[in-house]
Each structure stands twice: as structure tokens, then as C-alpha cells.
Amino acid sequence: MRPPIDSGTVLITGASSGIGRELARQLARRARTLVLVARREERLEVLRDELLEHNPTLGVMVERCDLSHPDEVDSLLDSLHRHLVRVDVLVNSAGLGDYSLYEQESWARIHQMVQVNVTAPLLLTHRLLRRMVERKRGGILNISSGGARTFVPGLAVYAATKHFLDGFTESLRLELMGTGVVVTQVAPGPVDTEFSEVAGTQERVGKAPAWMRISAAQCAREALEGFDRAQPLVHPGMAYRWMMRLSALMPRGVLRAEGLPAARQLRYGTSLLEPAHPDTGQRVLLAGGPEGA
Ligand SMILES: NC(=O)c1ccc[n+]([C@@H]2O[C@H](COP(=O)([O-])OP(=O)(O)OC[C@H]3O[C@@H](n4cnc5c(N)ncnc54)[C@H](OP(=O)(O)O)[C@@H]3O)[C@@H](O)[C@H]2O)c1
């Protein structure tokens, strides 16, 4: 069973940048209509012109929407209804992270991440899925993250939103078995997009090594290949795919231990701690940072 991309209507969130924009470019060769959603309308208009230049028979709708506001998501859905647009495939690509210790994070930013990464995909899926089930054809492509399967100090809220999307997508997929609706989760590792700039990871922890990074075009291509095969989970990029396969075999304790150096670095500025004191059980930093941490 394949998702109804060919000659269908595909709604893509996060189409103004990165993976969402590349998905739009690759889907434009196959779909009848694309609905491009993001806040930066001018970018969506530039993309629309580019797509129409290469695919003159394609229909493209540009929908400016701040997905962190559920009422704007409702307005987007009303607009589709008014224009008699029936969505065959929903691609939830919009998302953001923010690198910070949790207690230092502003509540506004936490709320924004939860709204965009969790509430918006839930709401869009809830509003669009019933018609897909009734028509016995449809597709949901959720872009989560490798962070959905590990623990990521400095990105606790982001990782939690992706853990949520992982559980939701896998469970929804089971619910939809035999209905004609294809559900696929894409969990990339580092992809060269604006994500790390927005999240502040580029500035604070630097870029991931080149062998691990892939381009947004490769990520989109492998995502769509997996979606076409109705794969439950896609890890784009050979190196990252193998890392995630190995990581899936690791006991939880090993995943915790893997995150420790980064957590210490973030809080104390050093990843090295002395062994626990035999009497007090306290550990102190080898260099710098507060004692008794
Ligand atoms: N790049 C990576 O290394 C990586 C790794 C794993 C997973 N991912 C996931 O991949 C997905 C796409 O990210 P990307 O790498 O393509 O990052 P990106 O280049 O920063 O693109 C993020 C997209 O999300 C949209 N967005 C953010 N906040 C929004 C809001 N409030 N309302 C509407 N749209 C909003 C942005 O559009 P506007 O700013 O125009 O609104 C933009 O189009 C995300 O879900 C991310 O978590 C990325």
C-alpha cells in the first residue's frame, strides 16, 4: 500500500525551510496540489514560484499560519474547507528546538515548542484523518527526530516532544492498519538546515561531524522512499541509521550514561567529575564549577 501522493493533495507544514521545503520540491513532481504552511509567507511565495516554474500543472496554495496558535490552525483548516481542498496526505515537518538548561528556559519558549512540535501535528491529524479513513486512502508523514529514541541534555523539552511524536505515530499506525491510511515516522539525525541555528546548538555545541550530517534533499528523498514503502520508521542517512540500530539494542542505562558528559558540560562547563567520596557519596568536579554537585 502506498500513500496517495501521486495526483493527490499534500499539505506540508514547515515548508519555508529545511526538510519541509525539500519535501515540497520533491513532492511537486508527483502531487496535483501542494498546500505550503509556515509563518514566513514571503519564503513560501518564492517557493511557490519556483515549484510552478518547474511544474506548470501543479496547484500551489500558500497558507501563512503560526502553528503555535491553535486558533490559527483552525483558520487554516477553514480556509481549506472554503476552497474545497481535500487533503490526501499530511506532512508534519514544522518543528523547533531550544538548547538550554530546563530551569533557565523561558516558559514562552517551552510552550511554543510544545504547541508546534506536539499540539499542531495532533490537531491537524485529528481534523484531517476522519475523512481519510472514510475515503479509505490517506497518508500521514511525521518528522520526529533521533532524539525521540535517546535522552538529550540541553534539549529536554525538544526531546520530550519528539518522544511524544514517536509514541503517537507508532500507536496511530497500529490503529490505522487495514484502513488504507499510511503512517510513517521519519527520525533524522543531524541535517543541514536552519534547525541548529534556531535551537542555538550550532553556537553552543558546534556542528555534528560531517560523516553524520546529511543534506535536507537526502533526508527528504529517503523519507519519501520509506513513506512510499509504508515503512513505520525511517532514519535517513546510512551512518545515522546504523547508529540508531545499535542504539536500539542498548540498555536504558547505557543511553543515560551516554548523555552524562554533555549534561555535565552544559551545567558545569566540564565533562569530568571526580569519583564519589567514599563517606559522603558526593561527587565533585575535577576542574571548575561548584563543589558537591
Ligand atoms: N535539522 C536537523 O538536524 C533535524 C534533526 C532531527 C529532526 N529534525 C526535525 O525536522 C523538522 C524540520 O526541521 P528542519 O531541520 O527543516 O528545520 P528548519 O530549517 O529550522 O525548518 C523549520 C520549519 O518549521 C517552521 N516553523 C517553526 N515554528 C513554526 C511556527 N510557530 N508556525 C509555523 N511553522 C513553524 C519554520 O517555518 P517559519 O519559521 O517560516 O514559520 C520552518 O519552515 C523539525 O520537526 C525538526 O524537529 C531536524
mmCIF file of C-alpha atoms and ligand atoms in Angstrom:
data_model
loop_
_atom_site.group_PDB
_atom_site.id
_atom_site.type_symbol
_atom_site.label_atom_id
_atom_site.label_comp_id
_atom_site.label_asym_id
_atom_site.label_seq_id
_atom_site.Cartn_x
_atom_site.Cartn_y
_atom_site.Cartn_z
ATOM 1 C CA MET A 1 0.000 0.000 0.000
ATOM 2 C CA ARG A 2 1.348 3.434 -0.960
ATOM 3 C CA PRO A 3 0.286 6.836 0.325
ATOM 4 C CA PRO A 4 -1.864 8.740 -2.229
ATOM 5 C CA ILE A 5 0.799 11.261 -3.212
ATOM 6 C CA ASP A 6 0.532 10.852 -6.978
ATOM 7 C CA SER A 7 -2.106 13.270 -8.270
ATOM 8 C CA GLY A 8 -3.161 13.921 -4.677
ATOM 9 C CA THR A 9 -3.268 16.984 -2.426
ATOM 10 C CA VAL A 10 -0.426 17.191 0.088
ATOM 11 C CA LEU A 11 -0.273 19.657 2.997
ATOM 12 C CA ILE A 12 3.254 20.338 4.268
ATOM 13 C CA THR A 13 3.969 22.245 7.466
ATOM 14 C CA GLY A 14 7.379 23.866 7.807
ATOM 15 C CA ALA A 15 7.597 24.339 4.036
ATOM 16 C CA SER A 16 9.525 27.620 4.294
ATOM 17 C CA SER A 17 12.830 25.957 5.201
ATOM 18 C CA GLY A 18 14.944 22.833 5.529
ATOM 19 C CA ILE A 19 13.370 19.385 5.322
ATOM 20 C CA GLY A 20 9.825 20.689 4.717
ATOM 21 C CA ARG A 21 10.962 22.829 1.783
ATOM 22 C CA GLU A 22 12.870 19.899 0.244
ATOM 23 C CA LEU A 23 9.881 17.617 0.700
ATOM 24 C CA ALA A 24 7.802 20.220 -1.158
ATOM 25 C CA ARG A 25 10.313 20.304 -4.030
ATOM 26 C CA GLN A 26 10.313 16.514 -4.371
ATOM 27 C CA LEU A 27 6.557 16.141 -3.912
ATOM 28 C CA ALA A 28 5.878 18.836 -6.524
ATOM 29 C CA ARG A 29 6.875 16.375 -9.284
ATOM 30 C CA ARG A 30 4.136 13.958 -8.208
ATOM 31 C CA ALA A 31 1.271 15.701 -6.430
ATOM 32 C CA ARG A 32 -1.649 17.550 -8.039
ATOM 33 C CA THR A 33 -1.805 20.237 -5.347
ATOM 34 C CA LEU A 34 0.547 21.299 -2.558
ATOM 35 C CA VAL A 35 -0.530 23.349 0.443
ATOM 36 C CA LEU A 36 2.543 25.117 1.849
ATOM 37 C CA VAL A 37 2.296 26.143 5.509
ATOM 38 C CA ALA A 38 4.657 28.240 7.685
ATOM 39 C CA ARG A 39 4.889 31.729 9.196
ATOM 40 C CA ARG A 40 7.304 33.266 6.655
ATOM 41 C CA GLU A 41 4.836 33.856 3.841
ATOM 42 C CA GLU A 42 7.341 35.604 1.565
ATOM 43 C CA ARG A 43 9.525 32.473 1.593
ATOM 44 C CA LEU A 44 6.517 30.315 0.760
ATOM 45 C CA GLU A 45 5.714 32.619 -2.170
ATOM 46 C CA VAL A 46 9.269 32.316 -3.510
ATOM 47 C CA LEU A 47 8.983 28.520 -3.198
ATOM 48 C CA ARG A 48 5.579 28.550 -4.922
ATOM 49 C CA ASP A 49 7.063 30.451 -7.899
ATOM 50 C CA GLU A 50 9.995 28.034 -8.088
ATOM 51 C CA LEU A 51 7.719 24.977 -7.976
ATOM 52 C CA LEU A 52 5.360 26.372 -10.617
ATOM 53 C CA GLU A 53 8.255 27.195 -12.922
ATOM 54 C CA HIS A 54 9.318 23.534 -12.952
ATOM 55 C CA ASN A 55 5.824 22.015 -12.632
ATOM 56 C CA PRO A 56 3.367 24.232 -14.527
ATOM 57 C CA THR A 57 0.329 21.968 -13.961
ATOM 58 C CA LEU A 58 0.800 21.851 -10.191
ATOM 59 C CA GLY A 59 -1.645 23.692 -7.920
ATOM 60 C CA VAL A 60 0.042 25.512 -5.030
ATOM 61 C CA MET A 61 -1.667 27.166 -2.059
ATOM 62 C CA VAL A 62 0.343 29.334 0.303
ATOM 63 C CA GLU A 63 -1.052 29.424 3.833
ATOM 64 C CA ARG A 64 0.627 31.657 6.414
ATOM 65 C CA CYS A 65 0.000 30.101 9.808
ATOM 66 C CA ASP A 66 1.656 30.321 13.204
ATOM 67 C CA LEU A 67 1.255 26.732 14.343
ATOM 68 C CA SER A 68 1.906 27.704 17.960
ATOM 69 C CA HIS A 69 -1.631 29.201 17.975
ATOM 70 C CA PRO A 70 -4.329 26.524 17.656
ATOM 71 C CA ASP A 71 -6.847 29.188 16.516
ATOM 72 C CA GLU A 72 -4.582 29.887 13.510
ATOM 73 C CA VAL A 73 -4.544 26.153 12.757
ATOM 74 C CA ASP A 74 -8.361 26.263 12.828
ATOM 75 C CA SER A 75 -8.349 29.256 10.433
ATOM 76 C CA LEU A 76 -6.033 27.328 8.113
ATOM 77 C CA LEU A 77 -8.443 24.381 8.094
ATOM 78 C CA ASP A 78 -11.411 26.734 7.498
ATOM 79 C CA SER A 79 -9.567 28.236 4.538
ATOM 80 C CA LEU A 80 -9.012 24.762 3.044
ATOM 81 C CA HIS A 81 -12.693 23.970 3.558
ATOM 82 C CA ARG A 82 -13.769 27.238 1.868
ATOM 83 C CA HIS A 83 -11.537 26.473 -1.115
ATOM 84 C CA LEU A 84 -12.903 22.887 -1.267
ATOM 85 C CA VAL A 85 -9.408 21.486 -0.718
ATOM 86 C CA ARG A 86 -9.436 17.858 0.399
ATOM 87 C CA VAL A 87 -6.092 16.843 1.899
ATOM 88 C CA ASP A 88 -4.932 13.336 0.916
ATOM 89 C CA VAL A 89 -1.541 13.447 2.649
ATOM 90 C CA LEU A 90 -0.443 15.424 5.711
ATOM 91 C CA VAL A 91 3.264 16.070 6.267
ATOM 92 C CA ASN A 92 4.100 17.395 9.743
ATOM 93 C CA SER A 93 7.592 18.807 9.325
ATOM 94 C CA ALA A 94 7.436 22.137 11.217
ATOM 95 C CA GLY A 95 9.370 21.981 14.458
ATOM 96 C CA LEU A 96 11.907 23.733 16.624
ATOM 97 C CA GLY A 97 14.304 23.104 19.487
ATOM 98 C CA ASP A 98 15.998 25.368 22.005
ATOM 99 C CA TYR A 99 19.294 24.500 23.698
ATOM 100 C CA SER A 100 19.118 25.395 27.387
ATOM 101 C CA LEU A 101 19.037 24.020 30.903
ATOM 102 C CA TYR A 102 15.356 23.454 31.604
ATOM 103 C CA GLU A 103 15.096 25.822 34.572
ATOM 104 C CA GLN A 104 16.683 28.597 32.530
ATOM 105 C CA GLU A 105 14.302 28.205 29.613
ATOM 106 C CA SER A 106 11.511 30.780 29.296
ATOM 107 C CA TRP A 107 8.016 29.368 29.681
ATOM 108 C CA ALA A 108 7.004 31.113 26.458
ATOM 109 C CA ARG A 109 9.635 29.178 24.508
ATOM 110 C CA ILE A 110 8.691 25.864 26.167
ATOM 111 C CA HIS A 111 5.043 26.476 25.326
ATOM 112 C CA GLN A 112 5.905 27.382 21.732
ATOM 113 C CA MET A 113 7.899 24.147 21.291
ATOM 114 C CA VAL A 114 5.089 22.020 22.688
ATOM 115 C CA GLN A 115 2.490 23.804 20.540
ATOM 116 C CA VAL A 116 4.446 23.492 17.283
ATOM 117 C CA ASN A 117 6.033 20.058 17.801
ATOM 118 C CA VAL A 118 3.112 18.329 19.520
ATOM 119 C CA THR A 119 -0.213 20.195 19.517
ATOM 120 C CA ALA A 120 -0.157 21.251 15.861
ATOM 121 C CA PRO A 121 0.506 17.730 14.463
ATOM 122 C CA LEU A 122 -2.131 16.326 16.833
ATOM 123 C CA LEU A 123 -4.710 18.921 15.834
ATOM 124 C CA LEU A 124 -4.070 18.702 12.087
ATOM 125 C CA THR A 125 -4.155 14.905 12.217
ATOM 126 C CA HIS A 126 -7.363 14.963 14.248
ATOM 127 C CA ARG A 127 -9.112 17.311 11.805
ATOM 128 C CA LEU A 128 -7.926 15.619 8.593
ATOM 129 C CA LEU A 129 -7.814 11.930 9.473
ATOM 130 C CA ARG A 130 -11.525 11.113 9.680
ATOM 131 C CA ARG A 131 -12.077 11.978 6.011
ATOM 132 C CA MET A 132 -9.030 9.900 5.032
ATOM 133 C CA VAL A 133 -10.429 6.884 6.892
ATOM 134 C CA GLU A 134 -13.864 7.426 5.282
ATOM 135 C CA ARG A 135 -12.300 7.571 1.810
ATOM 136 C CA LYS A 136 -10.040 4.578 2.662
ATOM 137 C CA ARG A 137 -6.984 6.450 1.400
ATOM 138 C CA GLY A 138 -4.570 8.837 3.010
ATOM 139 C CA GLY A 139 -1.134 9.370 4.429
ATOM 140 C CA ILE A 140 0.496 10.941 7.478
ATOM 141 C CA LEU A 141 4.233 11.613 7.400
ATOM 142 C CA ASN A 142 5.581 12.816 10.759
ATOM 143 C CA ILE A 143 9.095 14.222 11.005
ATOM 144 C CA SER A 144 10.241 13.425 14.518
ATOM 145 C CA SER A 145 13.931 13.024 15.404
ATOM 146 C CA GLY A 146 16.578 10.544 16.502
ATOM 147 C CA GLY A 147 16.164 12.438 19.803
ATOM 148 C CA ALA A 148 12.841 10.595 20.101
ATOM 149 C CA ARG A 149 14.763 7.454 20.996
ATOM 150 C CA THR A 150 17.514 8.852 23.210
ATOM 151 C CA PHE A 151 17.971 11.326 26.067
ATOM 152 C CA VAL A 152 19.287 14.752 25.157
ATOM 153 C CA PRO A 153 20.507 17.063 27.932
ATOM 154 C CA GLY A 154 20.094 20.689 26.907
ATOM 155 C CA LEU A 155 17.179 19.749 24.680
ATOM 156 C CA ALA A 156 14.939 18.095 27.286
ATOM 157 C CA VAL A 157 11.701 19.678 26.066
ATOM 158 C CA TYR A 158 12.542 19.170 22.409
ATOM 159 C CA ALA A 159 13.459 15.512 23.017
ATOM 160 C CA ALA A 160 10.262 15.011 25.025
ATOM 161 C CA THR A 161 8.125 16.444 22.216
ATOM 162 C CA LYS A 162 9.763 14.008 19.805
ATOM 163 C CA HIS A 163 9.325 11.068 22.231
ATOM 164 C CA PHE A 164 5.645 12.054 22.220
ATOM 165 C CA LEU A 165 5.509 12.104 18.430
ATOM 166 C CA ASP A 166 7.233 8.704 18.344
ATOM 167 C CA GLY A 167 4.650 7.096 20.652
ATOM 168 C CA PHE A 168 1.754 8.847 18.920
ATOM 169 C CA THR A 169 2.851 7.931 15.395
ATOM 170 C CA GLU A 170 3.596 4.279 16.166
ATOM 171 C CA SER A 171 0.303 3.834 18.060
ATOM 172 C CA LEU A 172 -1.707 5.649 15.383
ATOM 173 C CA ARG A 173 -0.126 3.456 12.741
ATOM 174 C CA LEU A 174 -1.385 0.364 14.563
ATOM 175 C CA GLU A 175 -4.872 1.881 14.877
ATOM 176 C CA LEU A 176 -4.942 2.571 11.149
ATOM 177 C CA MET A 177 -3.838 -0.872 9.951
ATOM 178 C CA GLY A 178 -6.148 -2.004 7.151
ATOM 179 C CA THR A 179 -7.850 1.391 6.731
ATOM 180 C CA GLY A 180 -5.905 2.498 3.648
ATOM 181 C CA VAL A 181 -4.112 5.278 5.558
ATOM 182 C CA VAL A 182 -0.300 5.023 5.566
ATOM 183 C CA VAL A 183 1.551 6.369 8.615
ATOM 184 C CA THR A 184 5.325 6.826 8.630
ATOM 185 C CA GLN A 185 7.677 8.434 11.118
ATOM 186 C CA VAL A 186 10.951 9.935 9.943
ATOM 187 C CA ALA A 187 13.562 10.255 12.692
ATOM 188 C CA PRO A 188 16.607 12.022 11.270
ATOM 189 C CA GLY A 189 19.933 12.713 12.899
ATOM 190 C CA PRO A 190 21.751 15.940 12.067
ATOM 191 C CA VAL A 191 20.506 17.511 8.821
ATOM 192 C CA ASP A 192 21.992 20.702 7.349
ATOM 193 C CA THR A 193 19.075 23.128 7.773
ATOM 194 C CA GLU A 194 18.308 26.203 9.860
ATOM 195 C CA PHE A 195 17.325 23.971 12.798
ATOM 196 C CA SER A 196 20.622 24.207 14.718
ATOM 197 C CA GLU A 197 20.720 27.980 14.275
ATOM 198 C CA VAL A 198 17.188 28.365 15.652
ATOM 199 C CA ALA A 199 17.877 25.910 18.506
ATOM 200 C CA GLY A 200 21.200 27.571 19.361
ATOM 201 C CA THR A 201 23.090 24.267 19.197
ATOM 202 C CA GLN A 202 25.365 25.439 16.401
ATOM 203 C CA GLU A 203 26.649 28.283 18.550
ATOM 204 C CA ARG A 204 26.760 26.356 21.866
ATOM 205 C CA VAL A 205 27.921 22.852 20.940
ATOM 206 C CA GLY A 206 29.056 23.182 17.323
ATOM 207 C CA LYS A 207 28.067 21.141 14.315
ATOM 208 C CA ALA A 208 27.810 17.357 14.323
ATOM 209 C CA PRO A 209 30.692 15.639 12.490
ATOM 210 C CA ALA A 210 30.434 15.675 8.705
ATOM 211 C CA TRP A 211 30.107 11.866 8.429
ATOM 212 C CA MET A 212 26.899 12.048 10.456
ATOM 213 C CA ARG A 213 25.285 15.031 8.725
ATOM 214 C CA ILE A 214 23.147 14.776 5.616
ATOM 215 C CA SER A 215 21.559 17.348 3.326
ATOM 216 C CA ALA A 216 17.883 18.245 3.542
ATOM 217 C CA ALA A 217 17.476 16.900 -0.011
ATOM 218 C CA GLN A 218 18.818 13.464 1.011
ATOM 219 C CA CYS A 219 16.652 13.467 4.122
ATOM 220 C CA ALA A 220 13.547 14.285 2.056
ATOM 221 C CA ARG A 221 14.383 11.681 -0.593
ATOM 222 C CA GLU A 222 14.870 8.856 1.903
ATOM 223 C CA ALA A 223 11.792 9.973 3.866
ATOM 224 C CA LEU A 224 9.622 9.711 0.749
ATOM 225 C CA GLU A 225 11.148 6.383 -0.292
ATOM 226 C CA GLY A 226 10.273 4.971 3.134
ATOM 227 C CA PHE A 227 6.780 6.539 3.052
ATOM 228 C CA ASP A 228 6.136 5.021 -0.392
ATOM 229 C CA ARG A 229 7.049 1.621 1.060
ATOM 230 C CA ALA A 230 4.749 2.321 4.054
ATOM 231 C CA GLN A 231 7.723 1.856 6.383
ATOM 232 C CA PRO A 232 6.890 2.582 10.037
ATOM 233 C CA LEU A 233 10.190 4.317 10.819
ATOM 234 C CA VAL A 234 12.833 5.895 8.606
ATOM 235 C CA HIS A 235 16.284 7.004 9.803
ATOM 236 C CA PRO A 236 17.713 8.842 6.794
ATOM 237 C CA GLY A 237 21.459 8.618 6.193
ATOM 238 C CA MET A 238 23.410 5.342 6.259
ATOM 239 C CA ALA A 239 25.749 6.259 9.155
ATOM 240 C CA TYR A 240 22.972 7.558 11.372
ATOM 241 C CA ARG A 241 20.715 4.611 10.507
ATOM 242 C CA TRP A 242 23.356 2.180 11.789
ATOM 243 C CA MET A 243 23.951 4.275 14.888
ATOM 244 C CA MET A 244 20.246 4.168 15.682
ATOM 245 C CA ARG A 245 20.042 0.428 15.042
ATOM 246 C CA LEU A 246 22.871 -0.140 17.529
ATOM 247 C CA SER A 247 21.397 2.340 19.973
ATOM 248 C CA ALA A 248 18.079 0.418 19.877
ATOM 249 C CA LEU A 249 19.934 -2.607 21.279
ATOM 250 C CA MET A 250 21.421 -0.642 24.181
ATOM 251 C CA PRO A 251 20.002 -0.990 27.696
ATOM 252 C CA ARG A 252 18.424 2.213 29.029
ATOM 253 C CA GLY A 253 21.311 2.658 31.479
ATOM 254 C CA VAL A 254 23.788 2.901 28.619
ATOM 255 C CA LEU A 255 21.685 5.590 26.939
ATOM 256 C CA ARG A 256 21.645 7.510 30.234
ATOM 257 C CA ALA A 257 25.416 7.188 30.602
ATOM 258 C CA GLU A 258 25.921 8.410 27.034
ATOM 259 C CA GLY A 259 24.190 11.668 27.895
ATOM 260 C CA LEU A 260 26.197 12.345 31.082
ATOM 261 C CA PRO A 261 29.278 14.110 29.662
ATOM 262 C CA ALA A 262 27.111 16.516 27.679
ATOM 263 C CA ALA A 263 24.919 17.175 30.725
ATOM 264 C CA ARG A 264 27.946 17.963 32.925
ATOM 265 C CA GLN A 265 29.437 20.129 30.252
ATOM 266 C CA LEU A 266 26.238 22.094 29.960
ATOM 267 C CA ARG A 267 25.770 22.692 33.690
ATOM 268 C CA TYR A 268 29.364 22.909 34.961
ATOM 269 C CA GLY A 269 31.401 23.676 31.886
ATOM 270 C CA THR A 270 33.382 20.429 32.233
ATOM 271 C CA SER A 271 32.510 16.847 31.490
ATOM 272 C CA LEU A 272 34.900 15.436 34.143
ATOM 273 C CA LEU A 273 33.782 14.559 37.672
ATOM 274 C CA GLU A 274 35.853 13.020 40.485
ATOM 275 C CA PRO A 275 34.744 9.606 41.731
ATOM 276 C CA ALA A 276 32.188 9.661 44.556
ATOM 277 C CA HIS A 277 33.576 10.448 48.046
ATOM 278 C CA PRO A 278 33.636 7.133 49.997
ATOM 279 C CA ASP A 279 31.896 8.617 53.103
ATOM 280 C CA THR A 280 29.546 11.245 51.739
ATOM 281 C CA GLY A 281 28.880 9.704 48.318
ATOM 282 C CA GLN A 282 29.242 13.229 46.920
ATOM 283 C CA ARG A 283 30.983 13.843 43.624
ATOM 284 C CA VAL A 284 32.916 16.991 42.877
ATOM 285 C CA LEU A 285 34.041 18.464 39.652
ATOM 286 C CA LEU A 286 37.667 17.869 38.742
ATOM 287 C CA ALA A 287 38.012 21.404 37.462
ATOM 288 C CA GLY A 288 35.804 24.467 37.798
ATOM 289 C CA GLY A 289 32.110 24.515 38.702
ATOM 290 C CA PRO A 290 30.516 24.337 42.148
ATOM 291 C CA GLU A 291 31.682 21.723 44.663
ATOM 292 C CA GLY A 292 29.472 18.888 45.814
ATOM 293 C CA ALA A 293 27.421 18.792 42.639
HETATM 294 N N1 LIG B 1 17.788 19.583 11.064
HETATM 295 C C1 LIG B 1 18.009 18.610 11.920
HETATM 296 O O1 LIG B 1 19.155 18.336 12.297
HETATM 297 C C2 LIG B 1 16.846 17.790 12.424
HETATM 298 C C3 LIG B 1 17.133 16.573 13.062
HETATM 299 C C4 LIG B 1 16.080 15.801 13.531
HETATM 300 C C5 LIG B 1 14.788 16.234 13.360
HETATM 301 N N2 LIG B 1 14.521 17.415 12.744
HETATM 302 C C6 LIG B 1 13.116 17.829 12.611
HETATM 303 O O2 LIG B 1 12.855 18.136 11.270
HETATM 304 C C7 LIG B 1 11.769 19.047 11.198
HETATM 305 C C8 LIG B 1 12.120 20.157 10.226
HETATM 306 O O3 LIG B 1 13.203 20.908 10.750
HETATM 307 P P1 LIG B 1 14.339 21.500 9.817
HETATM 308 O O4 LIG B 1 15.580 20.792 10.120
HETATM 309 O O5 LIG B 1 13.860 21.569 8.436
HETATM 310 O O6 LIG B 1 14.470 22.959 10.476
HETATM 311 P P2 LIG B 1 14.270 24.424 9.864
HETATM 312 O O7 LIG B 1 15.076 24.594 8.636
HETATM 313 O O8 LIG B 1 14.513 25.344 11.008
HETATM 314 O O9 LIG B 1 12.713 24.449 9.483
HETATM 315 C C9 LIG B 1 11.727 24.502 10.481
HETATM 316 C C10 LIG B 1 10.394 24.801 9.836
HETATM 317 O O10 LIG B 1 9.388 24.840 10.871
HETATM 318 C C11 LIG B 1 8.599 26.006 10.697
HETATM 319 N N3 LIG B 1 8.079 26.521 11.957
HETATM 320 C C12 LIG B 1 8.769 26.733 13.107
HETATM 321 N N4 LIG B 1 7.965 27.333 14.006
HETATM 322 C C13 LIG B 1 6.748 27.487 13.404
HETATM 323 C C14 LIG B 1 5.514 28.056 13.814
HETATM 324 N N5 LIG B 1 5.346 28.620 15.033
HETATM 325 N N6 LIG B 1 4.484 28.057 12.936
HETATM 326 C C15 LIG B 1 4.638 27.538 11.700
HETATM 327 N N7 LIG B 1 5.776 26.977 11.263
HETATM 328 C C16 LIG B 1 6.825 26.973 12.108
HETATM 329 C C17 LIG B 1 9.553 27.021 10.077
HETATM 330 O O11 LIG B 1 8.809 27.988 9.341
HETATM 331 P P3 LIG B 1 8.662 29.529 9.751
HETATM 332 O O12 LIG B 1 9.824 29.902 10.610
HETATM 333 O O13 LIG B 1 8.616 30.245 8.432
HETATM 334 O O14 LIG B 1 7.359 29.598 10.463
HETATM 335 C C18 LIG B 1 10.364 26.153 9.127
HETATM 336 O O15 LIG B 1 9.707 26.030 7.902
HETATM 337 C C19 LIG B 1 11.528 19.533 12.619
HETATM 338 O O16 LIG B 1 10.370 18.909 13.140
HETATM 339 C C20 LIG B 1 12.763 19.091 13.372
HETATM 340 O O17 LIG B 1 12.474 18.819 14.720
HETATM 341 C C21 LIG B 1 15.525 18.204 12.272
#
